[in-house]
Structure formats: structure tokens, C-alpha cells
Coordinates of C-alpha atoms and ligand atoms in Angstrom, one line a residue:
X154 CA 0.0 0.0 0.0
X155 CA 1.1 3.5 -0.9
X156 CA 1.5 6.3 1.3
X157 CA -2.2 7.8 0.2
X158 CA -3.3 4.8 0.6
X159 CA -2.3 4.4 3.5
X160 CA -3.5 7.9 4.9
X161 CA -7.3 7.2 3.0
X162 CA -7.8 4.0 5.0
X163 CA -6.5 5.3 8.4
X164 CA -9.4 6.5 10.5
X165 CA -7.5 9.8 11.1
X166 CA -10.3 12.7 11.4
X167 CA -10.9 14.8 8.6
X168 CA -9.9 17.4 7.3
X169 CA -6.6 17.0 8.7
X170 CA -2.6 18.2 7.2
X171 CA 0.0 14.9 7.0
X172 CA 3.9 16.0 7.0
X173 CA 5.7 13.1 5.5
X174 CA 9.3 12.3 7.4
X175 CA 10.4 10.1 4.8
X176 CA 9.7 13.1 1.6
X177 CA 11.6 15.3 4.1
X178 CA 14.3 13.3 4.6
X179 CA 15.1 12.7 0.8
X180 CA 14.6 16.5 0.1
X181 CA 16.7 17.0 2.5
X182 CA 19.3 14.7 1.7
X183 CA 19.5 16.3 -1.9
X184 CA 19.9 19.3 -0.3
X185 CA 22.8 18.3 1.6
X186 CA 24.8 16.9 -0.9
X187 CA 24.7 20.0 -2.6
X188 CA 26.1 21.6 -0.2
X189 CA 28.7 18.7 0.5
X190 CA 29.9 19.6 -3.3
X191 CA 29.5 23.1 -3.6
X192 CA 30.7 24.3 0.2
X193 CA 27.4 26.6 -0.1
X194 CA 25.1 26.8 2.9
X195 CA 21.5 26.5 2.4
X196 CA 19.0 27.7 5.1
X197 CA 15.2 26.9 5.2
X198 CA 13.2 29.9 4.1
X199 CA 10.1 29.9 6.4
X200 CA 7.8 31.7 5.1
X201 CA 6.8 28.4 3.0
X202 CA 7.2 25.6 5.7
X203 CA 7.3 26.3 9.7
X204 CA 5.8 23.2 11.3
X205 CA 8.4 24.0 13.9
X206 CA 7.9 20.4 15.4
X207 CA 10.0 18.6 12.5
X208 CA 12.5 21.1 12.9
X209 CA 14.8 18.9 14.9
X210 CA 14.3 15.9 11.4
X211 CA 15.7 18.4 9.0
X212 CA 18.0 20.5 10.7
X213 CA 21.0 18.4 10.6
X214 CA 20.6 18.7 6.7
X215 CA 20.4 22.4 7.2
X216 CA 22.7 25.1 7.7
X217 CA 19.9 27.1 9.9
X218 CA 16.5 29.0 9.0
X219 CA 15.6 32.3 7.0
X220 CA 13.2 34.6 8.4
X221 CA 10.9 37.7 7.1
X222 CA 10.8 39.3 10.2
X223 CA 10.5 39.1 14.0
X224 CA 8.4 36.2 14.7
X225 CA 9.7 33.9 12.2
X226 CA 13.4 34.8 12.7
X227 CA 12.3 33.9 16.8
X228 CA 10.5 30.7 15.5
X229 CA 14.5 29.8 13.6
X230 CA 16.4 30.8 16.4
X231 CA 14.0 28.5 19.1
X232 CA 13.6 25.6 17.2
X233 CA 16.3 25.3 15.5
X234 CA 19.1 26.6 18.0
X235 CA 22.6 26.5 17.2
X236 CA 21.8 27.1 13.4
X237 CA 22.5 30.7 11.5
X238 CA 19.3 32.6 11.9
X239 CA 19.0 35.1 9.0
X240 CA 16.4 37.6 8.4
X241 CA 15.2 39.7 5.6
X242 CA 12.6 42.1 6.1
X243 CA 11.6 45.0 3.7
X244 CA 11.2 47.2 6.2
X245 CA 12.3 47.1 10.0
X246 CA 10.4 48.7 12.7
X247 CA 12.3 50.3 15.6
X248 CA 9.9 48.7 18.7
X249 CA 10.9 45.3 16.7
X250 CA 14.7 46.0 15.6
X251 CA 16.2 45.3 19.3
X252 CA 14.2 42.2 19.7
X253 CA 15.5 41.0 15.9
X254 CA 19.1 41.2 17.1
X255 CA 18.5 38.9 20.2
X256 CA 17.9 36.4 17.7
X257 CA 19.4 36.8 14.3
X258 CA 23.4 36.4 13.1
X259 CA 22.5 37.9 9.3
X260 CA 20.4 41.1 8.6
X261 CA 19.7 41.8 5.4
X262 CA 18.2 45.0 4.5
X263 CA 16.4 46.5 1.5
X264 CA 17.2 49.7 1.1
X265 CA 20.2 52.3 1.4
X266 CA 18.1 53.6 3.5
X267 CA 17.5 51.0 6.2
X268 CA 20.7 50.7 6.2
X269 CA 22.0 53.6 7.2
X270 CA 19.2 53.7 9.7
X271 CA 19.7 50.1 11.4
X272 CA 23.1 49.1 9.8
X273 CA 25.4 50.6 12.5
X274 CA 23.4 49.2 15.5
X275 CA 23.2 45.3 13.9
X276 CA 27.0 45.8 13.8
X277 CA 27.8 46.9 17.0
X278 CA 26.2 43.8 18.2
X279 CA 28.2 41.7 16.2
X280 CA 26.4 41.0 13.2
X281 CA 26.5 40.2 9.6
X282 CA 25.0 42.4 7.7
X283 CA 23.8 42.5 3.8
X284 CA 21.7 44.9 1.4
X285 CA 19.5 43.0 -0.8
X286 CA 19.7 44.2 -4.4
X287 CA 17.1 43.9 -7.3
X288 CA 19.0 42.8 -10.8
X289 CA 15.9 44.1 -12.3
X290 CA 16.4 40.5 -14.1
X291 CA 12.8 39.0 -14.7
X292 CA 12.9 35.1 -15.6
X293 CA 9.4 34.7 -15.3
X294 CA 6.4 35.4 -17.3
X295 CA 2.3 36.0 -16.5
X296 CA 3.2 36.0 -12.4
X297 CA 4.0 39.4 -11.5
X298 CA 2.9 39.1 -7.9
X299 CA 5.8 36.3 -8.1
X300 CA 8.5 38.6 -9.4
X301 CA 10.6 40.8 -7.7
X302 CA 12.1 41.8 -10.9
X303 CA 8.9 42.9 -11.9
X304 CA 8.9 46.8 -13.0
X305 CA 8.2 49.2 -9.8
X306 CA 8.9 46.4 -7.5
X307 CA 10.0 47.7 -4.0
X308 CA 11.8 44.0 -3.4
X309 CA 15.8 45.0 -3.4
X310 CA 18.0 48.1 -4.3
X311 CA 18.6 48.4 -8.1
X312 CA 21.6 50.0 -9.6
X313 CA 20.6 53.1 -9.9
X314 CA 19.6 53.4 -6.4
X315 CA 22.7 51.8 -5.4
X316 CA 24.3 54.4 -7.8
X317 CA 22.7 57.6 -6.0
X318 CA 22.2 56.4 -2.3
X319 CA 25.6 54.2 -1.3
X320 CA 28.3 56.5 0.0
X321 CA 31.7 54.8 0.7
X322 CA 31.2 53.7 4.1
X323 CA 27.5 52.3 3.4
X324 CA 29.0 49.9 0.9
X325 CA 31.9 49.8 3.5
X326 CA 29.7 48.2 6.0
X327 CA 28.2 45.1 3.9
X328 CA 29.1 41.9 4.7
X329 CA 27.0 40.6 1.8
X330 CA 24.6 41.3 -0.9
X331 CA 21.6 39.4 -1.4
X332 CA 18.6 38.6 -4.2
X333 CA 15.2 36.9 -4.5
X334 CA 14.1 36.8 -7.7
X335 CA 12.9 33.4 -8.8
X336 CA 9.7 31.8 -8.3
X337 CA 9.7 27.4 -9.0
X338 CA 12.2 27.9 -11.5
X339 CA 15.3 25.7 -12.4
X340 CA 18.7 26.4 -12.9
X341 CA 18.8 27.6 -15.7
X342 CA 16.6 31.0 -14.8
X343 CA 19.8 30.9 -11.9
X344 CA 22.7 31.3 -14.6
X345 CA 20.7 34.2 -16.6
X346 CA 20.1 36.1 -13.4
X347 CA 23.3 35.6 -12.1
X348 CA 24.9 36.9 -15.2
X349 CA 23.0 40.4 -14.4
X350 CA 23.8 40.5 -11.4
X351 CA 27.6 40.1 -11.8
X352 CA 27.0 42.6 -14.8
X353 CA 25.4 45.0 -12.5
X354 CA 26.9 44.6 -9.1
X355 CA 30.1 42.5 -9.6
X356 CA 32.6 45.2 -9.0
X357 CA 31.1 45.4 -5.6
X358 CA 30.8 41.6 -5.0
X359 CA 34.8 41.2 -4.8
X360 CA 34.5 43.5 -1.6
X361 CA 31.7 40.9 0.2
X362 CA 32.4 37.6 2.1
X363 CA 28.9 36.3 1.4
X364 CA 26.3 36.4 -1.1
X365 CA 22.5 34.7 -0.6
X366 CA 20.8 33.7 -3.5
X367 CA 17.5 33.7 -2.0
X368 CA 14.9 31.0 -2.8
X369 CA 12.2 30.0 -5.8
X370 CA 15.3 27.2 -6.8
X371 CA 13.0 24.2 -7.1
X372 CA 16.2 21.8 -6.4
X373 CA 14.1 18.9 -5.3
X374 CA 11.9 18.8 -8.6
X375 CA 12.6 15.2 -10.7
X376 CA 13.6 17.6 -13.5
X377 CA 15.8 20.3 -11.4
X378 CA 19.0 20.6 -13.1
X379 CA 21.3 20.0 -10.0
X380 CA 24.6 19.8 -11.9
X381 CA 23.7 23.7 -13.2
X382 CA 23.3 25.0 -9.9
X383 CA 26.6 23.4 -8.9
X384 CA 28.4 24.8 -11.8
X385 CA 26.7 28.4 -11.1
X386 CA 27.8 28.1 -7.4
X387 CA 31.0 27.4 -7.5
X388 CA 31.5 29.8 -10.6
X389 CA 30.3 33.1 -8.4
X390 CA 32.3 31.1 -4.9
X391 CA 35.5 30.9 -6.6
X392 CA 35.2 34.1 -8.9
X393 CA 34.6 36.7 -5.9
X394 CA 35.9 34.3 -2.7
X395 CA 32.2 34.2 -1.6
X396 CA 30.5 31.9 0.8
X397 CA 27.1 30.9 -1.1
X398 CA 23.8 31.1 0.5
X399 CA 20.5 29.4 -0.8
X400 CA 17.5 29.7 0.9
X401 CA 14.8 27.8 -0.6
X402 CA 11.5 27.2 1.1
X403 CA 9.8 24.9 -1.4
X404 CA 12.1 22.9 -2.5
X405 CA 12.8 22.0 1.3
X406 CA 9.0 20.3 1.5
X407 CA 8.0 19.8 -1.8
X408 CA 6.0 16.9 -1.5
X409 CA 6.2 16.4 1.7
X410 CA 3.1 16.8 2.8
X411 CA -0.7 15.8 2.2
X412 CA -4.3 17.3 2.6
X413 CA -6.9 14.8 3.6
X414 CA -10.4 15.6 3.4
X415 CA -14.1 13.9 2.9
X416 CA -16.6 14.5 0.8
X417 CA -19.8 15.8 2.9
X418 CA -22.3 16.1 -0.3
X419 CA -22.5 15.9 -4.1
X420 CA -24.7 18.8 -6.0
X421 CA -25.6 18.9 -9.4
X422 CA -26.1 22.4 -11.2
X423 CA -24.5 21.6 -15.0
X424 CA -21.9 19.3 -13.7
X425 CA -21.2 17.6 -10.3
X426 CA -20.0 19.2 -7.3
X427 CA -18.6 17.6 -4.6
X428 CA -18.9 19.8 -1.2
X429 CA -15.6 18.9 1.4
X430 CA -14.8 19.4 4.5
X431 CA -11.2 21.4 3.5
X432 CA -11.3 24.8 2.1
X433 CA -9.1 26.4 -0.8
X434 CA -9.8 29.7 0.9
X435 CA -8.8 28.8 4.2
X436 CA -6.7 25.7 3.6
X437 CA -4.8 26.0 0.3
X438 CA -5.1 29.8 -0.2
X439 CA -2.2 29.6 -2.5
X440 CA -4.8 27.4 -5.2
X441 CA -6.3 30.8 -5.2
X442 CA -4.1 33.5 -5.1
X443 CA -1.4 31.5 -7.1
X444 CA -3.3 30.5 -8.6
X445 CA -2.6 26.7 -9.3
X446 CA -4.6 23.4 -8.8
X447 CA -2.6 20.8 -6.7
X448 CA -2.4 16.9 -7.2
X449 CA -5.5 15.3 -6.3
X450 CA -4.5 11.8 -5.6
X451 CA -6.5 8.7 -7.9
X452 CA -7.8 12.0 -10.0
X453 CA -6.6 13.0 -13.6
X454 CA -7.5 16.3 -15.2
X455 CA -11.6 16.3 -16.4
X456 CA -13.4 14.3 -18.2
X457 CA -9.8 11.8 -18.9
X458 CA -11.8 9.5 -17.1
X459 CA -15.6 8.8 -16.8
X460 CA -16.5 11.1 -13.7
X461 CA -15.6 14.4 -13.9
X462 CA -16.5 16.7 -10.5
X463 CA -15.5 19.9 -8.8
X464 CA -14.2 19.8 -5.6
X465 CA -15.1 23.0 -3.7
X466 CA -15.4 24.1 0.4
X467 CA -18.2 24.4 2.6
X468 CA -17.5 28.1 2.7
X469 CA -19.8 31.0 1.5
X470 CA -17.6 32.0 -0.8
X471 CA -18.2 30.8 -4.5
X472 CA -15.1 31.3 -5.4
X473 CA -14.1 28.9 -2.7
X474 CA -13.3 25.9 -5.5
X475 CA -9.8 23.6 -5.7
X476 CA -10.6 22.3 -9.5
X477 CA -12.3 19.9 -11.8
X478 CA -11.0 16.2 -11.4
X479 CA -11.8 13.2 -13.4
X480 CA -12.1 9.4 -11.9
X481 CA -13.0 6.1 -12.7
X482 CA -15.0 5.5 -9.6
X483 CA -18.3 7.5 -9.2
X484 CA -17.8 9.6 -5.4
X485 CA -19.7 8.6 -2.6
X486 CA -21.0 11.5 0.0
X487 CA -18.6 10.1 3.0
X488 CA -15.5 9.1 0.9
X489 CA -12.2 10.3 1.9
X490 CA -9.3 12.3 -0.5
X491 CA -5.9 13.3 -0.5
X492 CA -4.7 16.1 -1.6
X493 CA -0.9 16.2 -2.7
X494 CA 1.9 18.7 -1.8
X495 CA 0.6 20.2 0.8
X496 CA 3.5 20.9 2.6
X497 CA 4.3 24.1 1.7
X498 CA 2.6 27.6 1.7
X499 CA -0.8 25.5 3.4
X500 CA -0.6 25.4 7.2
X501 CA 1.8 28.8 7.4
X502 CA -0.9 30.9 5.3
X503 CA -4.2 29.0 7.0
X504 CA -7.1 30.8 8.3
X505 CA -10.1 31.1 10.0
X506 CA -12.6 33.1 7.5
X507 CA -16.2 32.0 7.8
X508 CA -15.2 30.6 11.2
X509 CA -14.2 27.8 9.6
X510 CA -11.7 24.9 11.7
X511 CA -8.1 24.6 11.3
X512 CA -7.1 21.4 10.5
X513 CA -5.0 19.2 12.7
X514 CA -1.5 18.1 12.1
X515 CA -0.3 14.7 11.8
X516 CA 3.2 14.1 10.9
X517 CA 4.0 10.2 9.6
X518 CA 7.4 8.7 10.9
X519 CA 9.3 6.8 8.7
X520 CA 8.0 3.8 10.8
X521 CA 4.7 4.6 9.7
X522 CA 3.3 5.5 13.2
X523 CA 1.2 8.9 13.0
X524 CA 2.2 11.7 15.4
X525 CA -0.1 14.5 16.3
X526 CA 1.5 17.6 16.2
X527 CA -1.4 20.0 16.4
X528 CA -5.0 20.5 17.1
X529 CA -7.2 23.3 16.5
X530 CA -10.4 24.4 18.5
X531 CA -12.9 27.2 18.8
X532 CA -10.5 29.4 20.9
X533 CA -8.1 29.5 17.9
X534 CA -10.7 30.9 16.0
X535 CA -11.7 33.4 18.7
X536 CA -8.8 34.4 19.8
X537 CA -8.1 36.3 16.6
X538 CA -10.9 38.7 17.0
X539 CA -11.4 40.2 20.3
X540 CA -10.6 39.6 24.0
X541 CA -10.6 36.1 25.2
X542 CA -10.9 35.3 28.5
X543 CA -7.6 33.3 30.0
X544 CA -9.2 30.2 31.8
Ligands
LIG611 C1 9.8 33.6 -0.5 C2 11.2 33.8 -0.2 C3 12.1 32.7 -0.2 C4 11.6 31.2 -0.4 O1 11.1 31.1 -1.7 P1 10.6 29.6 -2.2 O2 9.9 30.0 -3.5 O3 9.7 29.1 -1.2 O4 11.8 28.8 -2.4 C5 13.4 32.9 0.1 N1 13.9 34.2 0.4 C6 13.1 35.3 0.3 C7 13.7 36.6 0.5 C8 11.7 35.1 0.0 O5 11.0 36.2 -0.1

């Protein structure tokens, strides 16, 4: 029996989030031999995955976490301690800048001018300390909310910025540059980007000790050209005496992770619709603002095969819809289905809209005993929206 399988005929209560340790593990252990080869470090970006609790199975894979700001660089620095705890943020806030450096080793900033303003303090207490920089290098098409390359995008200091704002001792006080600007890409999008940036900025990358290469490398894909990324890594390492950063967030769960859910009705208005008990507003947001359909497991695209439904949430929202499937079988109100690669960008992005319930967390050991990491209640709900009394 497969691991779908597996999780369909458990009697675990639905709708309910499965983290895979074995998926993990192998991503992880691609991960790590790049790094083994290259002498790059890569860090776990999480903003996609920060199921905290299974921290402790990929961190020895890991060179430590990536944060966007105060909580999540807290989050890296608790739960996976003794790890580099980097943060980018595009904008720093003085009430939370003290609280950052108790728990971060890299600070990267996005502008000249945060910089200047927070730059000198992050050194005095010891830090590393980088500018991100925008390449203005767009390797992706039709995604703009995606891009940071995209035009007017206030993600990273372009060169003409760079050009007008950085006096001697701002550039002086790098440590590092850093850029974001791939989205699921492969290696490929890597070498064209890194060609601009070495265009634009390379005079300025012989002065660093580090350079982060941000995330959207989708290294654990089947078709991820791993042998490119090498070459590119070692290219830039050896060029400008750099230590390499990557800090994917995808490509650390990708696949790792699974949506179960049952069917509580069937409707028919001009096709069938299948009602569950899992939301794509509230439980796979990205399927809407992506947008993108994820793999439903046993389902091909419509009308393949003989039953073709949509699969849509109990929410009052029509837009609330995952896609239309195709199956063999005819659905039965009561059957159960898994949603695939649900790892990432799901439980960090959930909420509660239309009071609906968060779904529990189970995480499957490579023994094939099921852990539960988290459950979800009323109060989780509540607490959100006004006082709550402490019981
Ligand atoms: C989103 C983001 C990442 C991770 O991106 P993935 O697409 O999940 O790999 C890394 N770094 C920064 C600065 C980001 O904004």
C-alpha cells in the first residue's frame, strides 16, 4: 500500500494536514549533498514551511533558517538553535529591531536607506550584515505578484539606487549582498540572473564575504538541473571568494506533505460538485491567489476519465473551489481524499474566514506510526478577533 493509501484507510479525522518524514528526509538529503559539493550553505526559508515540530528531522541537513521578520526569525532561532538565523525584512520597525538582534546572526536589508538607519546598530552587536539588491532580471512570465524583478517592484536596491544612495562607508559596511528573484524555477533561470547581477553589481561583490541567492530554486523537482546550480555556485564562490547562501523554502517540503479531506455532499447544477470538509480559501489559499490546482491523488484532469467533479469548500464563498478532477470511480457522499503537496505555503498561510476549523496536524514517521502535532479548537478561532478570556 502507498502512502495515500495508506493515509485514506487510516481513521485519522478529517480534514486534517499529514507532514511526510520520509519526503523530508530525501529532500533534504538532496539538499545536503549539494552543499557537500558546492561548500554553499542553504538555510530553510520559512515563510513556505514552519511546522516547527519537525525542525529537529531536517536540521541536521540544514545550515539554519531564514526569516521575514521578527516572529519567524524567533520561530528559527527557538527551534532550531545553534543554526544561522538570517532575516530579511523590507522594512524594519524600531519597537521590533532590538528584539531581531536577540535572535538573528544575518540582517539583510532593503534599502540604502535601512541601512543607514539600522546598519550601524546590527554591527555593534556583532552581526553580519547585507543589502539586498534587485537585478531588475525577470525570468518569469504572466506571475507578476511572483516577481521581484517585476517593473516598480519595491523588493531590493537596483543599480541606480545603489548608484545615487551608497556612499563609501555604506557599501563599507556590507558583509553581503543578497537577491530573491525566482519563483519554481530551475537552474537555468539561476545562470541568466546571475549573469546580471555580476554585470550589475560585480565590482562590488569582490569587496563581500557572502552572497545569498535567495529562494524559488526548485532543487528537489525530478527535472531540477542539480549539476547547473553546482556549476553556477561554484563559478560566483571561486570568482569573488564568496560563501554561497541558498535559501529555498519549497524545494525543502515539496511533496512532503498531504491534505486529507471527505466528501460531505455531491450537488448537481451543470456538472457535479462535490462539497468537502477542507477549504481552498482557508486551507490552500495559494490554489487561489497563485493561482494553481494541486495533485488530487487517484484524480486525472476532467473528463480523462468517466466522472468528472468539482471539488469545492463548505465556505460561503463561490469562489471557494480547488478544480475539476476526473475518476474512474463515481464519489460517494462520506469518501475520503488526499490532496498532494501540501506541505508548503498551506498550514503557514491557514485561516479562520467563515469561522471555519483549522485542521490538525499529523506528521507520519518513517516507521509509519502517526504523530499529532497539532490541534485546532474554537479558541483558535476566537482568539483572533477580540478579548478572550484566560481560563
Ligand atoms: C519567498 C522567499 C524565499 C523562499 O522562496 P521559495 O519559493 O519558497 O523557495 C526565500 N527568500 C526570500 C527573501 C523570500 O521572499
Amino acid at each position: 500500500m502507498n502512502t495515500q493509501e495508506f493515509l485514506i484507510n487510516s481513521n485519522l479525522p478529517t480534514p486534517c494536514y499529514i507532514i511526510d518524514e520520509n519526503a523530508l528526509i530525501n529532500n533534504c538529503k538532496i539538499l545536503k549533498n549539494v552543499q557537500d559539493d558546492t561548500g554553499c550553505k542553504i538555510l530553510l526559508a520559512q515563510k513556505a514551511f514552519s511546522n516547527f515540530d519537525v525542525y529537529d528531522v531536517i536540521s541536521p541537513y540544514l545550515a539554519g533558517t531564514e526569516a521575514s521578520g521578527l516572529y519567524e526569525a524567533r520561530l528559527g532561532a527557538e527551534h532550531m538553535p545553534n543554526k544561522e538565523c538570517h532575516v530579511f525584512c523590507a522594512a524594519y520597525k524600531d519597537d521590533e529591531f532590538d528584539e531581531i538582534l536577540k535572535y538573528a546572526d544575518h540582517i539583510v536589508f532593503n534599502s540604502p536607506n535601512q541601512l543607514k538607519k539600522y546598519g550601524p546598530k546590527a554591527k555593534t552587536y556583532g552581526k553580519s550584515i547585507g543589502l539586498r539588491i534587485n537585478p531588475e532580471c525577470s525570468t518569469q512570465k504572466g506571475h507578476e505578484i511572483y516577481d521581484p524583478c517585476a517593473p516598480k517592484s519595491r523588493l531590493g536596491t537596483t543599480l541606480s539606487m545603489w548608484n545615487e544612495m551608497m556612499s563609501d562607508d555604506l557599501i563599507e559596511m556590507l558583509d553581503g549582498l543578497h537577491f530573491h528573484t525566482l519563483c519554481e524555477q530551475n537552474s537555468d533561470a539561476l545562470s541568466i540572473t546571475l549573469k546580471s547581477v555580476e554585470e550589475k553589481f560585480g565590482k562590488y561583490l569582490h569587496k563581500m564575504k557572502w552572497l545569498n541567492m535567495g529562494g524559488g530554486h526548485h532543487i528537489t523537482r525530478a527535472d531540477y538541473d542539480i549539476a547547473l546550480l553546482k556549476e553556477c555556485i561554484k563559478n560566483v564562490q571561486d570568482k569573488y571568494n564568496l560563501e554561497i547562501y541558498l535559501e529555498p523554502g519549497e524545494a525543502i517540503a515539496l511533496n512532503a506533505g498531504y491534505l486529507l479531506t471527505s466528501v460531505l455532499d455531491i450537488i448537481h447544477n451543470n456538472m457535479d460538485i462535490a462539497i468537502l470538509d477542507m477549504s481552498a480559501a482557508c486551507h490552500t489559499p495559494d490554489v487561489i491567489e497563485m493561482p494553481y490546482k494541486p495533485p488530487l491523488y487517484n484524480f486525472c484532469e476532467p473528463n480523462e476519465k468517466k466522472y468528472t467533479y468539482r471539488f469545492s469548500g463548505p465556505t460561503c464563498l463561490s469562489g471557494d473551489i480547488i478544480g475539476d478532477y476526473s475518476t474512474n470511480e463515481p464519489l460517494k457522499i462520506g469518501n475520503k481524499i488526499i490532496f498532494e503537496d501540501m506541505a508548503i505555503y498551506s498550514m503557514c498561510k491557514n485561516n479562520t474566514f467563515n469561522g471555519m476549523p483549522l485542521p490538525s496536524i499529523y506528521f507520519l514517521r518513517t516507521d509509519n506510526s502517526i504523530e499529532l502535532l497539532a490541534k485546532f479548537g474554537y479558541e483558535d478561532f476566537k482568539c483572533r478577533l477580540g478579548k478572550t478570556t484566560v481560563s
